Amino acid sequence: MVESANPSAPEFDVVFRARRLIGPNGEGSGSVGVRDGRIAAVEALDTPMRGDRTVELAEDEVLLPGMVDSHVHVNDPGRSEWEGFPTATRAAASGGITTIVDMPLNCLPPTIDSGALETKRGVASGNVHVDVGFWGGAVHGNLDELRGLHESGVYGFKCFLLHSGVDEFPPLDPSELEQALRTVAELDALMIVHAEDSTAIEHAPSAHGENYRDFLASRPRGAENTAIAQVLEAARRTGARVHILHLSSSDALPMIASARADGVRVTVETCPHYLSFIAEEVPDGATQFKCCPPVREAGNRELLWRGLAEGTIDCVVSDHSPCTPELKRLDSGDFGVAWGGVSSLQLGLSAVWTHARTRGFGLAEVVSWMSAGPARVAGLRNKGAIAVGADADLCVFAPDSAYVVDADQLHHRNAVTAYHGRALAGVVRSTWLRGTPIAGPEAGGTPTGKLLNRGEA
């Protein structure tokens, strides 16, 4: 990438010239003019365009819209030793992500009322390198708070159907889920659901020790399948919009497709770790791979890729759920007591591209899953595309370069990730937020991200 100054009066603040560019209609070439933080023009590569600065992409670079990650646990305030807004958003920027939506749990207080949302916004203000929106929580006992949270600008509500892992974010029982969905339908809001059935898990073998297969048996596919069926039927009855989080069981894909064909308003995400790893290769005691629902077998992984290809799965997001190294129990390797969550915020684009390219997918598909798709699900109208009127959130990506992940070199607060030592394809050379570099050689260190409200972006 080469930058040059233009002494003529600028027509644009920045002009990007790319021999390869992923736009709304797929891959091509083009010039992109940025004015006042928005994309003001997308023209042919040889179109004369004056800019205060011009960024010429190298032959091995592709201009992508900034990635959107709608499933990030920042854990700030209250558990900032696990992660925090400065570290999480710096990691996001380094991974080509320009917008995240923060989850309402693992922080203290959880985002289950408007006061807690304001507390979180106060902590985040001035400390974010990318744009940040917020999910609210739907928990036992707070259904009267949902309308106020909606009016305060959350992008929707997250609920669990079993213990969330933290006592301050209790699950909804079936009757509460139905009540919450009726409120969500009245607001035309979105309910995002951690769908695992508590009864199925209670009757499964308990997780203990270093053997990954024992842990896998403790979170069976049937627990996901049963819970997803319950959510789909409740959505059918109430007319609410629902989103299935971190799908790991490919068994659920046919019933999701069937429900959608029947008019149920359901969207679905999966995560890079379910598309990258397989249970057969998780070493015993390697608790950095523990997540809930779990990484499953090789055949299951291939069916998830098919679900993406067929459009049943709408998007791929990180579910970045970090903790301190001590809580991962790396010393004992006991899957039964280790915290469940894969730290991957900085690595998602490369991880997905590494596996997508070997299956015949191009960068246009990856962008649809990791930028346009999450933006559409969350309702981020100005994000996720290189298009006139969109925010000038851009990623300069070198798809044919490669690197080996070193956890110590990541910007996450704690140097723990299941990707450590893995070779990944695709290097983020720079990331731009509203036309300003936030990662790469030209980036400054001052956080310039905005806090977003539903309806504003």
Coordinates of C-alpha atoms in Angstrom, one line a residue:
M1 CA 0.0 0.0 0.0
V2 CA 1.4 3.4 -1.0
E3 CA 0.0 6.8 0.1
S4 CA 0.5 10.0 -1.7
A5 CA -0.5 13.6 -1.1
N6 CA -2.3 15.6 -3.8
P7 CA -1.5 19.4 -3.9
S8 CA -4.7 20.2 -5.8
A9 CA -7.9 21.2 -4.1
P10 CA -9.3 17.9 -2.7
E11 CA -12.6 16.6 -4.0
F12 CA -12.5 13.9 -1.3
D13 CA -10.7 13.6 2.0
V14 CA -9.3 10.2 1.0
V15 CA -9.3 8.2 -2.2
F16 CA -8.6 4.5 -2.2
R17 CA -7.5 2.8 -5.5
A18 CA -7.8 -0.9 -5.6
R19 CA -7.2 -3.4 -8.3
R20 CA -9.3 -5.8 -6.3
L21 CA -12.2 -4.6 -4.3
I22 CA -15.2 -6.5 -2.7
G23 CA -18.4 -4.4 -3.3
P24 CA -22.0 -5.3 -2.8
N25 CA -22.1 -7.0 -6.2
G26 CA -18.9 -9.1 -5.7
E27 CA -15.3 -8.7 -6.6
G28 CA -14.0 -6.1 -9.0
S29 CA -11.7 -3.1 -9.1
G30 CA -12.4 0.5 -8.3
S31 CA -11.7 3.8 -6.7
V32 CA -13.5 4.8 -3.5
G33 CA -13.9 8.4 -2.5
V34 CA -14.4 9.3 1.2
R35 CA -15.8 12.6 2.4
D36 CA -16.7 13.4 6.0
G37 CA -16.3 9.8 7.1
R38 CA -18.7 8.4 4.6
I39 CA -18.2 6.7 1.2
A40 CA -19.2 9.4 -1.3
A41 CA -18.2 7.7 -4.5
V42 CA -17.4 4.3 -5.9
E43 CA -16.1 4.5 -9.4
A44 CA -14.0 2.6 -11.9
L45 CA -10.3 2.3 -11.1
D46 CA -9.2 4.8 -13.8
T47 CA -11.7 7.5 -12.9
P48 CA -10.0 10.8 -12.1
M49 CA -10.6 11.5 -8.4
R50 CA -8.8 14.1 -6.4
G51 CA -8.2 13.5 -2.7
D52 CA -6.4 15.2 0.1
R53 CA -4.6 11.8 0.4
T54 CA -4.6 8.9 -2.0
V55 CA -4.1 5.3 -0.9
E56 CA -2.9 3.0 -3.7
L57 CA -3.4 -0.7 -2.8
A58 CA -0.5 -3.0 -3.7
E59 CA -1.1 -5.7 -6.2
D60 CA -1.4 -8.4 -3.5
E61 CA -4.0 -6.4 -1.5
V62 CA -7.8 -6.4 -1.6
L63 CA -10.0 -3.6 -0.3
L64 CA -12.8 -5.0 1.9
P65 CA -15.5 -3.4 4.0
G66 CA -14.6 -3.4 7.6
M67 CA -15.7 -6.6 9.4
V68 CA -18.7 -6.5 11.8
D69 CA -18.6 -8.7 14.9
S70 CA -22.0 -8.8 16.6
H71 CA -20.9 -11.3 19.3
V72 CA -18.2 -10.0 21.6
H73 CA -17.9 -10.3 25.3
V74 CA -15.8 -7.3 26.5
N75 CA -16.6 -8.0 30.2
D76 CA -16.1 -4.4 31.1
P77 CA -16.8 -3.0 33.7
G78 CA -16.5 -5.5 36.6
R79 CA -14.3 -8.2 35.0
S80 CA -11.9 -6.0 33.1
E81 CA -9.1 -8.3 34.1
W82 CA -10.7 -10.8 31.6
E83 CA -10.8 -8.2 28.8
G84 CA -11.6 -4.5 28.5
F85 CA -12.8 -2.0 25.9
P86 CA -9.3 -0.6 25.1
T87 CA -7.8 -4.1 24.5
A88 CA -10.8 -5.7 22.9
T89 CA -11.3 -2.9 20.4
R90 CA -7.6 -2.6 19.6
A91 CA -7.6 -6.4 18.9
A92 CA -10.7 -6.0 16.7
A93 CA -9.1 -3.2 14.7
S94 CA -6.0 -5.3 14.1
G95 CA -8.1 -8.1 12.8
G96 CA -9.9 -5.9 10.2
I97 CA -13.1 -5.4 12.4
T98 CA -14.5 -1.9 12.5
T99 CA -17.7 -2.5 14.5
I100 CA -18.5 -4.8 17.4
V101 CA -21.7 -5.3 19.4
D102 CA -21.0 -6.1 23.0
M103 CA -22.7 -8.8 25.0
P104 CA -24.7 -8.0 28.1
L105 CA -23.1 -10.5 30.5
N106 CA -19.8 -11.2 32.2
C107 CA -19.6 -7.5 33.0
L108 CA -20.7 -6.2 36.4
P109 CA -23.4 -5.0 36.4
P110 CA -24.9 -7.0 33.5
T111 CA -26.7 -4.9 31.0
I112 CA -30.2 -5.8 32.1
D113 CA -31.6 -2.3 32.7
S114 CA -31.0 1.2 31.4
G115 CA -28.9 2.2 34.4
A116 CA -26.5 -0.7 33.8
L117 CA -26.3 0.3 30.1
E118 CA -25.4 3.9 31.0
T119 CA -22.7 2.5 33.4
K120 CA -21.2 0.5 30.6
R121 CA -21.4 3.3 28.1
G122 CA -19.6 5.5 30.6
V123 CA -16.7 3.0 30.9
A124 CA -16.5 2.6 27.2
S125 CA -16.6 6.3 26.3
G126 CA -13.3 7.5 24.9
N127 CA -11.8 4.0 25.2
V128 CA -12.8 2.3 22.0
H129 CA -10.7 2.0 18.8
V130 CA -13.7 0.7 16.8
D131 CA -17.4 1.5 16.8
V132 CA -19.3 -0.3 19.6
G133 CA -23.0 -1.1 20.0
F134 CA -24.6 -2.9 22.9
W135 CA -27.0 -5.8 23.4
G136 CA -29.4 -5.8 26.3
G137 CA -30.2 -8.8 28.5
A138 CA -33.5 -10.6 28.9
V139 CA -33.2 -12.5 32.2
H140 CA -35.4 -14.0 34.9
G141 CA -37.1 -11.1 36.6
N142 CA -36.3 -8.2 34.3
L143 CA -39.0 -8.4 31.6
D144 CA -40.3 -5.0 32.6
E145 CA -37.0 -3.5 31.8
L146 CA -36.9 -4.6 28.1
R147 CA -38.9 -1.6 26.8
G148 CA -36.7 0.9 28.6
L149 CA -33.5 -0.8 27.3
H150 CA -35.0 -0.8 23.8
E151 CA -35.7 3.0 24.1
S152 CA -32.1 3.5 25.4
G153 CA -30.7 2.2 22.1
V154 CA -29.7 -1.5 22.5
Y155 CA -29.7 -3.5 19.3
G156 CA -31.8 -6.3 20.8
F157 CA -31.9 -8.7 23.8
K158 CA -29.9 -11.8 24.7
C159 CA -31.2 -14.6 26.7
F160 CA -30.1 -18.1 27.9
L161 CA -32.2 -21.2 28.3
L162 CA -29.8 -22.7 30.8
H163 CA -27.3 -21.4 33.4
S164 CA -25.2 -18.7 31.6
G165 CA -22.1 -19.5 33.6
V166 CA -22.5 -16.4 35.8
D167 CA -25.2 -16.2 38.5
E168 CA -26.1 -12.6 37.9
F169 CA -27.4 -13.4 34.4
P170 CA -30.1 -16.0 35.1
P171 CA -31.9 -17.9 32.3
L172 CA -35.5 -17.7 31.1
D173 CA -37.8 -20.6 31.6
P174 CA -40.2 -21.5 28.7
S175 CA -43.0 -19.3 30.0
E176 CA -40.7 -16.4 30.5
L177 CA -39.2 -16.9 27.0
E178 CA -42.7 -16.7 25.5
Q179 CA -43.5 -13.5 27.5
A180 CA -40.3 -11.9 26.5
L181 CA -40.8 -12.8 22.8
R182 CA -44.3 -11.2 22.9
T183 CA -42.7 -7.9 24.2
V184 CA -40.0 -8.2 21.5
A185 CA -42.6 -8.7 18.9
E186 CA -44.5 -5.5 20.1
L187 CA -41.2 -3.6 19.9
D188 CA -40.2 -5.2 16.5
A189 CA -36.9 -5.9 18.3
L190 CA -34.6 -8.9 18.1
M191 CA -34.1 -11.7 20.6
I192 CA -30.8 -13.5 20.3
V193 CA -30.7 -16.9 22.1
H194 CA -28.1 -19.1 23.6
A195 CA -30.0 -22.3 22.7
E196 CA -29.1 -25.3 24.7
D197 CA -31.7 -27.2 26.7
S198 CA -31.0 -27.4 30.4
T199 CA -32.8 -30.7 31.0
A200 CA -30.9 -32.4 28.2
I201 CA -27.6 -31.3 29.7
E202 CA -28.7 -32.2 33.2
H203 CA -29.2 -35.8 32.0
A204 CA -26.0 -35.9 30.0
P205 CA -22.7 -37.3 31.5
S206 CA -21.0 -34.7 33.7
A207 CA -17.9 -33.0 32.3
H208 CA -14.7 -33.8 34.2
G209 CA -11.0 -34.3 33.7
E210 CA -8.7 -33.9 30.7
N211 CA -10.5 -36.0 28.1
Y212 CA -12.1 -33.8 25.5
R213 CA -14.5 -36.6 24.4
D214 CA -15.9 -36.6 27.9
F215 CA -16.6 -32.9 27.7
L216 CA -18.2 -33.2 24.3
A217 CA -20.5 -35.9 25.7
S218 CA -21.6 -33.4 28.4
R219 CA -22.9 -30.9 25.8
P220 CA -24.7 -33.2 23.3
R221 CA -26.1 -32.1 20.0
G222 CA -29.6 -33.0 21.3
A223 CA -29.4 -30.2 23.8
E224 CA -28.9 -27.7 21.0
N225 CA -31.5 -29.3 18.8
T226 CA -34.2 -29.4 21.4
A227 CA -33.6 -25.8 22.5
I228 CA -33.6 -24.5 18.9
A229 CA -36.9 -26.3 18.2
Q230 CA -38.4 -24.6 21.3
V231 CA -37.2 -21.2 20.2
L232 CA -38.6 -21.7 16.6
E233 CA -42.0 -22.7 17.9
A234 CA -42.1 -19.8 20.4
A235 CA -41.2 -17.5 17.5
R236 CA -43.9 -19.0 15.4
R237 CA -46.5 -18.4 18.0
T238 CA -45.5 -14.9 18.9
G239 CA -44.3 -13.5 15.6
A240 CA -41.0 -12.3 17.2
R241 CA -37.7 -12.0 15.4
V242 CA -35.2 -14.5 16.8
H243 CA -31.5 -15.1 16.2
I244 CA -29.8 -18.4 17.1
L245 CA -26.3 -17.8 18.5
H246 CA -23.1 -19.8 17.9
L247 CA -24.7 -22.7 16.1
S248 CA -22.5 -25.8 16.5
S249 CA -24.9 -28.6 15.8
S250 CA -25.5 -29.1 12.1
D251 CA -28.5 -31.4 12.9
A252 CA -30.5 -28.2 13.5
L253 CA -30.0 -26.8 10.0
P254 CA -33.0 -28.6 8.3
M255 CA -35.5 -27.5 10.9
I256 CA -34.2 -23.9 10.8
A257 CA -34.5 -23.9 7.0
S258 CA -38.0 -25.4 7.3
A259 CA -39.1 -22.8 9.9
R260 CA -37.8 -20.0 7.7
A261 CA -39.7 -21.3 4.7
D262 CA -42.8 -21.3 6.9
G263 CA -42.3 -17.6 7.6
V264 CA -40.7 -17.8 11.0
R265 CA -38.4 -14.8 11.3
V266 CA -35.1 -16.5 12.3
T267 CA -31.5 -15.8 11.6
V268 CA -28.5 -17.9 12.5
E269 CA -24.8 -17.4 13.2
T270 CA -21.9 -19.7 13.6
C271 CA -18.3 -19.0 14.7
P272 CA -14.8 -19.4 13.3
H273 CA -13.9 -22.1 15.8
Y274 CA -16.7 -24.3 14.7
L275 CA -15.5 -23.9 11.1
S276 CA -11.8 -24.3 11.9
F277 CA -11.4 -27.0 14.6
I278 CA -12.7 -30.6 15.0
A279 CA -13.2 -32.6 18.1
E280 CA -11.0 -35.4 16.8
E281 CA -8.0 -33.1 16.9
V282 CA -8.5 -31.3 20.3
P283 CA -5.7 -32.6 22.6
D284 CA -6.6 -33.8 26.0
G285 CA -6.2 -31.1 28.6
A286 CA -6.3 -28.3 26.0
T287 CA -8.9 -26.2 27.7
Q288 CA -8.2 -23.2 25.5
F289 CA -10.6 -25.1 23.1
K290 CA -13.4 -25.3 25.6
C291 CA -16.6 -23.4 24.5
C292 CA -20.3 -24.0 24.9
P293 CA -21.7 -25.3 22.8
P294 CA -18.6 -27.3 22.0
V295 CA -16.5 -27.8 18.9
R296 CA -17.9 -31.0 17.3
E297 CA -16.7 -33.7 14.9
A298 CA -15.3 -33.3 11.4
G299 CA -18.4 -34.4 9.6
N300 CA -20.4 -31.8 11.6
R301 CA -18.0 -29.1 10.6
E302 CA -18.4 -29.8 6.9
L303 CA -22.2 -29.6 7.2
L304 CA -21.9 -26.2 8.9
W305 CA -19.9 -25.1 5.8
R306 CA -22.7 -26.4 3.6
G307 CA -25.2 -24.4 5.7
L308 CA -23.2 -21.3 4.9
A309 CA -23.1 -22.1 1.2
E310 CA -26.8 -22.7 1.1
G311 CA -27.6 -19.6 3.1
T312 CA -29.2 -21.3 6.1
I313 CA -26.5 -19.7 8.3
D314 CA -26.5 -16.0 7.9
C315 CA -23.2 -14.9 9.4
V316 CA -20.0 -15.8 11.1
V317 CA -19.0 -13.9 14.3
S318 CA -16.4 -14.6 17.0
D319 CA -18.2 -15.2 20.3
H320 CA -14.9 -13.8 21.7
S321 CA -15.4 -14.9 25.4
P322 CA -12.0 -14.4 27.1
C323 CA -11.0 -14.9 30.8
T324 CA -7.8 -14.9 32.8
P325 CA -5.4 -17.8 32.2
E326 CA -6.1 -19.1 35.7
L327 CA -9.8 -19.6 34.9
K328 CA -8.9 -21.6 31.8
R329 CA -7.3 -24.1 34.2
L330 CA -4.4 -24.7 31.8
D331 CA -2.4 -26.1 34.7
S332 CA -4.8 -29.0 35.4
G333 CA -6.4 -29.3 31.9
D334 CA -9.8 -30.1 33.5
F335 CA -12.5 -29.4 31.0
G336 CA -15.1 -29.7 33.8
V337 CA -14.0 -26.7 35.7
A338 CA -12.3 -24.5 33.0
W339 CA -14.1 -21.4 31.8
G340 CA -15.8 -21.9 28.4
G341 CA -14.9 -19.5 25.7
V342 CA -12.5 -19.1 22.7
S343 CA -10.5 -15.9 22.4
S344 CA -10.3 -15.1 18.7
L345 CA -11.4 -11.5 18.1
Q346 CA -8.3 -10.5 16.2
L347 CA -8.1 -13.7 14.2
G348 CA -11.6 -14.4 12.8
L349 CA -11.1 -13.0 9.3
S350 CA -7.9 -15.0 8.7
A351 CA -9.3 -18.1 10.3
V352 CA -12.4 -18.2 8.2
W353 CA -10.5 -17.3 5.0
T354 CA -7.9 -20.0 5.7
H355 CA -10.6 -22.7 5.5
A356 CA -13.0 -21.0 3.1
R357 CA -10.4 -20.8 0.3
T358 CA -9.7 -24.5 0.5
R359 CA -13.4 -25.2 -0.1
G360 CA -13.7 -23.0 -3.1
F361 CA -15.2 -19.9 -1.6
G362 CA -14.0 -16.5 -2.4
L363 CA -13.5 -13.3 -0.5
A364 CA -16.9 -12.1 -1.6
E365 CA -18.5 -14.9 0.3
V366 CA -16.4 -14.3 3.4
V367 CA -17.4 -10.6 3.4
S368 CA -21.0 -11.5 3.1
W369 CA -20.7 -13.8 6.2
M370 CA -18.5 -11.5 8.3
S371 CA -19.4 -8.0 7.3
A372 CA -22.7 -7.6 5.5
G373 CA -24.4 -10.5 7.3
P374 CA -23.7 -9.4 10.9
A375 CA -24.6 -5.8 10.0
R376 CA -27.9 -6.9 8.6
V377 CA -28.8 -9.1 11.5
A378 CA -28.0 -6.4 14.1
G379 CA -29.6 -3.6 12.1
L380 CA -26.4 -1.6 11.5
R381 CA -27.6 0.2 8.4
N382 CA -24.4 2.1 7.6
K383 CA -22.0 -0.7 8.0
G384 CA -20.9 -3.8 6.1
A385 CA -20.5 -2.6 2.5
I386 CA -18.4 -0.5 0.2
A387 CA -21.3 1.5 -1.1
V388 CA -22.1 5.2 -1.4
G389 CA -23.6 6.5 1.9
A390 CA -22.0 3.8 4.0
D391 CA -19.5 4.6 6.7
A392 CA -16.0 4.5 5.3
D393 CA -15.0 1.5 7.3
L394 CA -12.4 -0.4 5.3
C395 CA -9.9 -3.2 5.6
V396 CA -6.8 -3.6 3.4
F397 CA -6.3 -7.4 3.3
A398 CA -3.5 -9.5 1.7
P399 CA -5.2 -12.8 1.1
D400 CA -2.1 -14.7 -0.1
S401 CA 0.1 -13.8 2.8
A402 CA 0.3 -16.0 5.8
Y403 CA 1.5 -16.0 9.4
V404 CA 1.7 -18.3 12.5
V405 CA -0.4 -17.2 15.4
D406 CA 1.6 -16.1 18.5
A407 CA -0.7 -15.5 21.4
D408 CA 1.8 -13.2 23.0
Q409 CA 1.6 -10.9 20.0
L410 CA -2.2 -10.4 20.1
H411 CA -3.9 -7.4 21.5
H412 CA -6.3 -9.3 23.6
R413 CA -5.8 -8.7 27.3
N414 CA -4.7 -12.3 28.1
A415 CA -2.4 -14.4 25.9
V416 CA -4.6 -17.4 25.6
T417 CA -6.1 -18.6 22.3
A418 CA -6.9 -22.0 20.7
Y419 CA -5.2 -20.6 17.6
H420 CA -1.8 -20.3 19.1
G421 CA 0.8 -22.0 16.8
R422 CA -1.6 -22.3 13.9
A423 CA -0.7 -21.1 10.4
L424 CA -3.3 -18.8 9.0
A425 CA -3.8 -17.3 5.5
G426 CA -4.5 -13.7 5.0
V427 CA -3.0 -10.7 6.7
V428 CA -4.7 -7.4 7.6
R429 CA -2.4 -4.7 6.4
S430 CA -4.5 -1.8 7.7
T431 CA -8.0 -1.0 9.0
W432 CA -9.8 2.3 8.5
L433 CA -12.7 3.7 10.5
R434 CA -14.7 6.4 8.8
G435 CA -11.7 7.1 6.6
T436 CA -9.1 7.3 9.4
P437 CA -6.5 4.5 9.9
I438 CA -7.0 2.7 13.2
A439 CA -4.6 -0.3 12.6
G440 CA -1.5 -0.5 10.4
P441 CA 1.5 1.7 9.9
E442 CA -0.4 5.0 9.6
A443 CA -2.6 4.4 12.7
G444 CA -2.4 6.6 15.7
G445 CA -2.9 5.3 19.2
T446 CA -5.8 7.5 20.2
P447 CA -9.2 5.7 20.3
T448 CA -11.6 7.2 17.8
G449 CA -14.5 4.8 17.9
K450 CA -18.0 5.8 18.6
L451 CA -20.7 4.3 20.8
L452 CA -23.6 3.4 18.7
N453 CA -27.4 3.4 19.4
R454 CA -29.9 1.4 17.5
G455 CA -31.4 3.5 14.7
E456 CA -28.3 5.7 14.4
A457 CA -26.0 3.3 12.5

